[in-house]
Amino acid sequence: MVRMKFLVAALLALAPVTVAAQVAAAPVTPVETVAVPAGAAAPVRVAPDSGFGQPNGSWQLQQPVTKIARDGYGMVNGILNPLMIGISIFVLALLGWVIFRYRAARNPTASRTSHNTLVEVIWTVVPVLLLVWIAVPSFRLLANQYAPQKADLTIKATGHQWYWEYEYPDQGGFSFDSIMLTKAEAAKAGSPYMLDVDNRIVVPVGKTVKVLTTSADVIHAWMVPAFWVQMDAVPGRINETWFKADKPGVYFGQCYQLCGTRHAFMPIAVEVVSQAQFDAWVAAKKRENGITDAPAAAAPAAAGGSAAAEAATTPTPAEPVAPAPAPAAAAPTA
């Protein structure tokens, strides 16, 4: 029995080396940025691509399209999955060996060993080291995910039972509701049922988008898996998250907090387009909501004209007047 415990200790000591080798051999393929013609027209409900931005029937995560998502994807596939597989194989193999080696036929007299200090120290220290190894990149990922960024665009997302309302405060403050398509509408549009909506969010590709979340009733959560973004929407509170999509397309998400009977029917749809398409979409939304841009200030005149005009309108200070000479004294009489 003592020899078996020492064997367990030796295998546990070698486990981190095996896992580290598996992690190093698990590269993550980055997503390439797809260029969109700058002169393209405003978006007209881009058709979803089953290859990304939505569930594809696989047990794996969705294809990442932001840096944060790629970091998270790499942590899951490069650290967590190999670690879980390695520990599972090791424990099952050890269990099978113990069942065979220490069966009753070969050991009619059971061992009375009560403890082994070295083995107990090892199976305490090794899991702690593994947890620290997981925690360091995990904390770094969380810090990057929620660190405030300088935003190119801000969107306010307000959760309702059971739909989302969006506002673009930097583009005149227009807003709209985003409601799930019915089964017939989704089939007609060629969109996945329970994922697409009547009014999608539209954002430019390669720009940092800040999302402010809140709620008008109960707690909701704004979540898009391909962006690796999830943030609670709490009544009376403004929460903040961000994303920067590298690839144009349509990306779907859902409310991620149980919020009532129709919780499953308030999806999220984000359409990532070129800057030209986004500008055209914003202009159309402004016209639709009767928002006009403030007139630009008049340009200053040319330098010469400006100087002349300034000289003409600037009063000239009066010149000092010399005092009148004093009258001459009268000549004395004889």
Short mmCIF file of N, CA and C in Angstrom, two decimals, residues 141-210:
data_model
loop_
_atom_site.label_atom_id
_atom_site.label_comp_id
_atom_site.label_asym_id
_atom_site.label_seq_id
_atom_site.Cartn_x
_atom_site.Cartn_y
_atom_site.Cartn_z
N LEU A 141 -7.37 38.21 -18.13
CA LEU A 141 -8.46 38.27 -19.11
C LEU A 141 -9.64 39.07 -18.56
N LEU A 142 -10.00 38.86 -17.31
CA LEU A 142 -11.10 39.61 -16.72
C LEU A 142 -10.79 41.10 -16.65
N ALA A 143 -9.55 41.43 -16.28
CA ALA A 143 -9.17 42.84 -16.20
C ALA A 143 -9.26 43.51 -17.56
N ASN A 144 -8.79 42.84 -18.62
CA ASN A 144 -8.86 43.42 -19.96
C ASN A 144 -10.30 43.51 -20.46
N GLN A 145 -11.12 42.55 -20.07
CA GLN A 145 -12.49 42.53 -20.56
C GLN A 145 -13.31 43.69 -20.02
N TYR A 146 -13.05 44.08 -18.79
CA TYR A 146 -13.88 45.11 -18.16
C TYR A 146 -13.15 46.42 -17.95
N ALA A 147 -11.91 46.53 -18.43
CA ALA A 147 -11.19 47.80 -18.31
C ALA A 147 -11.83 48.84 -19.23
N PRO A 148 -12.11 50.06 -18.74
CA PRO A 148 -12.69 51.09 -19.60
C PRO A 148 -11.77 51.42 -20.77
N GLN A 149 -12.35 51.58 -21.95
CA GLN A 149 -11.61 51.88 -23.16
C GLN A 149 -12.08 53.23 -23.73
N LYS A 150 -11.19 53.88 -24.48
CA LYS A 150 -11.60 55.08 -25.20
C LYS A 150 -12.46 54.66 -26.38
N ALA A 151 -13.72 55.03 -26.34
CA ALA A 151 -14.69 54.50 -27.29
C ALA A 151 -14.80 55.37 -28.53
N ASP A 152 -14.95 54.73 -29.69
CA ASP A 152 -15.29 55.42 -30.93
C ASP A 152 -16.79 55.58 -31.08
N LEU A 153 -17.55 54.76 -30.36
CA LEU A 153 -19.01 54.76 -30.47
C LEU A 153 -19.57 54.26 -29.14
N THR A 154 -20.67 54.90 -28.69
CA THR A 154 -21.34 54.49 -27.46
C THR A 154 -22.77 54.11 -27.78
N ILE A 155 -23.20 52.97 -27.23
CA ILE A 155 -24.57 52.50 -27.39
C ILE A 155 -25.14 52.22 -26.00
N LYS A 156 -26.35 52.67 -25.76
CA LYS A 156 -27.03 52.36 -24.50
C LYS A 156 -28.05 51.26 -24.76
N ALA A 157 -27.95 50.16 -24.02
CA ALA A 157 -28.86 49.03 -24.16
C ALA A 157 -29.71 48.92 -22.90
N THR A 158 -31.03 49.03 -23.07
CA THR A 158 -31.97 48.96 -21.95
C THR A 158 -32.82 47.71 -22.10
N GLY A 159 -32.79 46.86 -21.10
CA GLY A 159 -33.58 45.64 -21.14
C GLY A 159 -35.00 45.87 -20.67
N HIS A 160 -35.94 45.28 -21.40
CA HIS A 160 -37.35 45.30 -21.03
C HIS A 160 -37.86 43.86 -21.05
N GLN A 161 -38.97 43.61 -20.38
CA GLN A 161 -39.62 42.32 -20.52
C GLN A 161 -40.55 42.39 -21.75
N TRP A 162 -40.20 41.78 -22.89
CA TRP A 162 -39.02 40.99 -23.15
C TRP A 162 -38.46 41.41 -24.49
N TYR A 163 -37.76 42.51 -24.53
CA TYR A 163 -37.10 43.04 -25.72
C TYR A 163 -36.02 44.00 -25.26
N TRP A 164 -35.20 44.43 -26.24
CA TRP A 164 -34.13 45.39 -25.95
C TRP A 164 -34.44 46.72 -26.62
N GLU A 165 -34.07 47.79 -25.97
CA GLU A 165 -34.16 49.15 -26.52
C GLU A 165 -32.74 49.70 -26.62
N TYR A 166 -32.42 50.31 -27.78
CA TYR A 166 -31.07 50.82 -28.00
C TYR A 166 -31.12 52.31 -28.31
N GLU A 167 -30.11 53.01 -27.82
CA GLU A 167 -29.97 54.46 -28.06
C GLU A 167 -28.55 54.76 -28.48
N TYR A 168 -28.40 55.66 -29.47
CA TYR A 168 -27.10 56.12 -29.95
C TYR A 168 -26.91 57.57 -29.52
N PRO A 169 -26.41 57.84 -28.31
CA PRO A 169 -26.32 59.22 -27.81
C PRO A 169 -25.37 60.10 -28.59
N ASP A 170 -24.32 59.52 -29.20
CA ASP A 170 -23.35 60.33 -29.94
C ASP A 170 -23.81 60.68 -31.35
N GLN A 171 -24.90 60.07 -31.80
CA GLN A 171 -25.40 60.30 -33.16
C GLN A 171 -26.76 60.99 -33.14
N GLY A 172 -26.96 61.89 -32.22
CA GLY A 172 -28.21 62.63 -32.15
C GLY A 172 -29.20 62.08 -31.15
N GLY A 173 -28.90 60.94 -30.56
CA GLY A 173 -29.77 60.39 -29.53
C GLY A 173 -30.96 59.60 -30.03
N PHE A 174 -30.95 59.15 -31.31
CA PHE A 174 -32.09 58.36 -31.78
C PHE A 174 -32.09 56.99 -31.09
N SER A 175 -33.27 56.42 -30.97
CA SER A 175 -33.40 55.12 -30.30
C SER A 175 -34.42 54.27 -31.04
N PHE A 176 -34.40 52.97 -30.76
CA PHE A 176 -35.35 52.05 -31.38
C PHE A 176 -35.46 50.79 -30.52
N ASP A 177 -36.58 50.09 -30.69
CA ASP A 177 -36.78 48.81 -30.01
C ASP A 177 -36.32 47.68 -30.91
N SER A 178 -35.85 46.61 -30.29
CA SER A 178 -35.35 45.44 -31.02
C SER A 178 -36.11 44.22 -30.52
N ILE A 179 -37.01 43.71 -31.36
CA ILE A 179 -37.94 42.65 -30.97
C ILE A 179 -37.69 41.41 -31.83
N MET A 180 -37.77 40.25 -31.21
CA MET A 180 -37.50 38.99 -31.91
C MET A 180 -38.47 38.77 -33.07
N LEU A 181 -37.93 38.25 -34.19
CA LEU A 181 -38.77 37.91 -35.32
C LEU A 181 -39.62 36.68 -34.99
N THR A 182 -40.84 36.66 -35.52
CA THR A 182 -41.66 35.46 -35.37
C THR A 182 -41.07 34.34 -36.22
N LYS A 183 -41.58 33.15 -36.04
CA LYS A 183 -41.06 32.01 -36.79
C LYS A 183 -41.25 32.21 -38.28
N ALA A 184 -42.40 32.76 -38.68
CA ALA A 184 -42.66 33.00 -40.11
C ALA A 184 -41.74 34.09 -40.64
N GLU A 185 -41.54 35.17 -39.88
CA GLU A 185 -40.67 36.26 -40.31
C GLU A 185 -39.22 35.79 -40.44
N ALA A 186 -38.77 34.97 -39.49
CA ALA A 186 -37.40 34.46 -39.56
C ALA A 186 -37.20 33.55 -40.76
N ALA A 187 -38.19 32.71 -41.05
CA ALA A 187 -38.09 31.82 -42.21
C ALA A 187 -38.06 32.63 -43.51
N LYS A 188 -38.87 33.67 -43.59
CA LYS A 188 -38.89 34.51 -44.78
C LYS A 188 -37.57 35.25 -44.98
N ALA A 189 -36.96 35.69 -43.87
CA ALA A 189 -35.69 36.43 -43.95
C ALA A 189 -34.48 35.52 -44.06
N GLY A 190 -34.67 34.21 -43.91
CA GLY A 190 -33.54 33.29 -43.93
C GLY A 190 -32.66 33.40 -42.70
N SER A 191 -33.26 33.78 -41.57
CA SER A 191 -32.53 33.97 -40.33
C SER A 191 -32.85 32.86 -39.35
N PRO A 192 -31.95 32.59 -38.41
CA PRO A 192 -32.23 31.56 -37.40
C PRO A 192 -33.34 32.02 -36.46
N TYR A 193 -34.30 31.14 -36.23
CA TYR A 193 -35.43 31.46 -35.34
C TYR A 193 -34.95 31.63 -33.91
N MET A 194 -35.51 32.60 -33.21
CA MET A 194 -35.20 32.94 -31.82
C MET A 194 -33.84 33.60 -31.65
N LEU A 195 -33.21 34.02 -32.77
CA LEU A 195 -31.95 34.74 -32.68
C LEU A 195 -31.99 36.10 -33.37
N ASP A 196 -32.71 36.21 -34.48
CA ASP A 196 -32.73 37.47 -35.22
C ASP A 196 -33.87 38.37 -34.73
N VAL A 197 -33.73 39.67 -35.03
CA VAL A 197 -34.68 40.68 -34.55
C VAL A 197 -35.10 41.58 -35.70
N ASP A 198 -36.11 42.41 -35.44
CA ASP A 198 -36.59 43.32 -36.49
C ASP A 198 -35.63 44.49 -36.71
N ASN A 199 -35.04 45.01 -35.64
CA ASN A 199 -34.09 46.13 -35.73
C ASN A 199 -32.77 45.73 -35.08
N ARG A 200 -31.74 45.55 -35.90
CA ARG A 200 -30.44 45.15 -35.38
C ARG A 200 -29.63 46.36 -34.95
N ILE A 201 -28.68 46.13 -34.05
CA ILE A 201 -27.66 47.14 -33.78
C ILE A 201 -26.71 47.15 -34.97
N VAL A 202 -26.26 48.33 -35.36
CA VAL A 202 -25.29 48.46 -36.45
C VAL A 202 -24.07 49.20 -35.91
N VAL A 203 -22.88 48.62 -36.12
CA VAL A 203 -21.64 49.23 -35.64
C VAL A 203 -20.59 49.12 -36.74
N PRO A 204 -19.60 50.02 -36.76
CA PRO A 204 -18.54 49.93 -37.77
C PRO A 204 -17.47 48.91 -37.39
N VAL A 205 -16.89 48.26 -38.39
CA VAL A 205 -15.86 47.26 -38.16
C VAL A 205 -14.57 47.94 -37.69
N GLY A 206 -13.85 47.28 -36.78
CA GLY A 206 -12.57 47.79 -36.33
C GLY A 206 -12.64 48.99 -35.41
N LYS A 207 -13.81 49.32 -34.87
CA LYS A 207 -13.96 50.46 -33.97
C LYS A 207 -14.33 49.97 -32.57
N THR A 208 -13.86 50.67 -31.57
CA THR A 208 -14.17 50.32 -30.18
C THR A 208 -15.56 50.82 -29.83
N VAL A 209 -16.44 49.89 -29.46
CA VAL A 209 -17.83 50.21 -29.15
C VAL A 209 -18.06 50.01 -27.66
N LYS A 210 -18.48 51.07 -26.98
CA LYS A 210 -18.81 50.98 -25.56
C LYS A 210 -20.31 50.74 -25.42
#
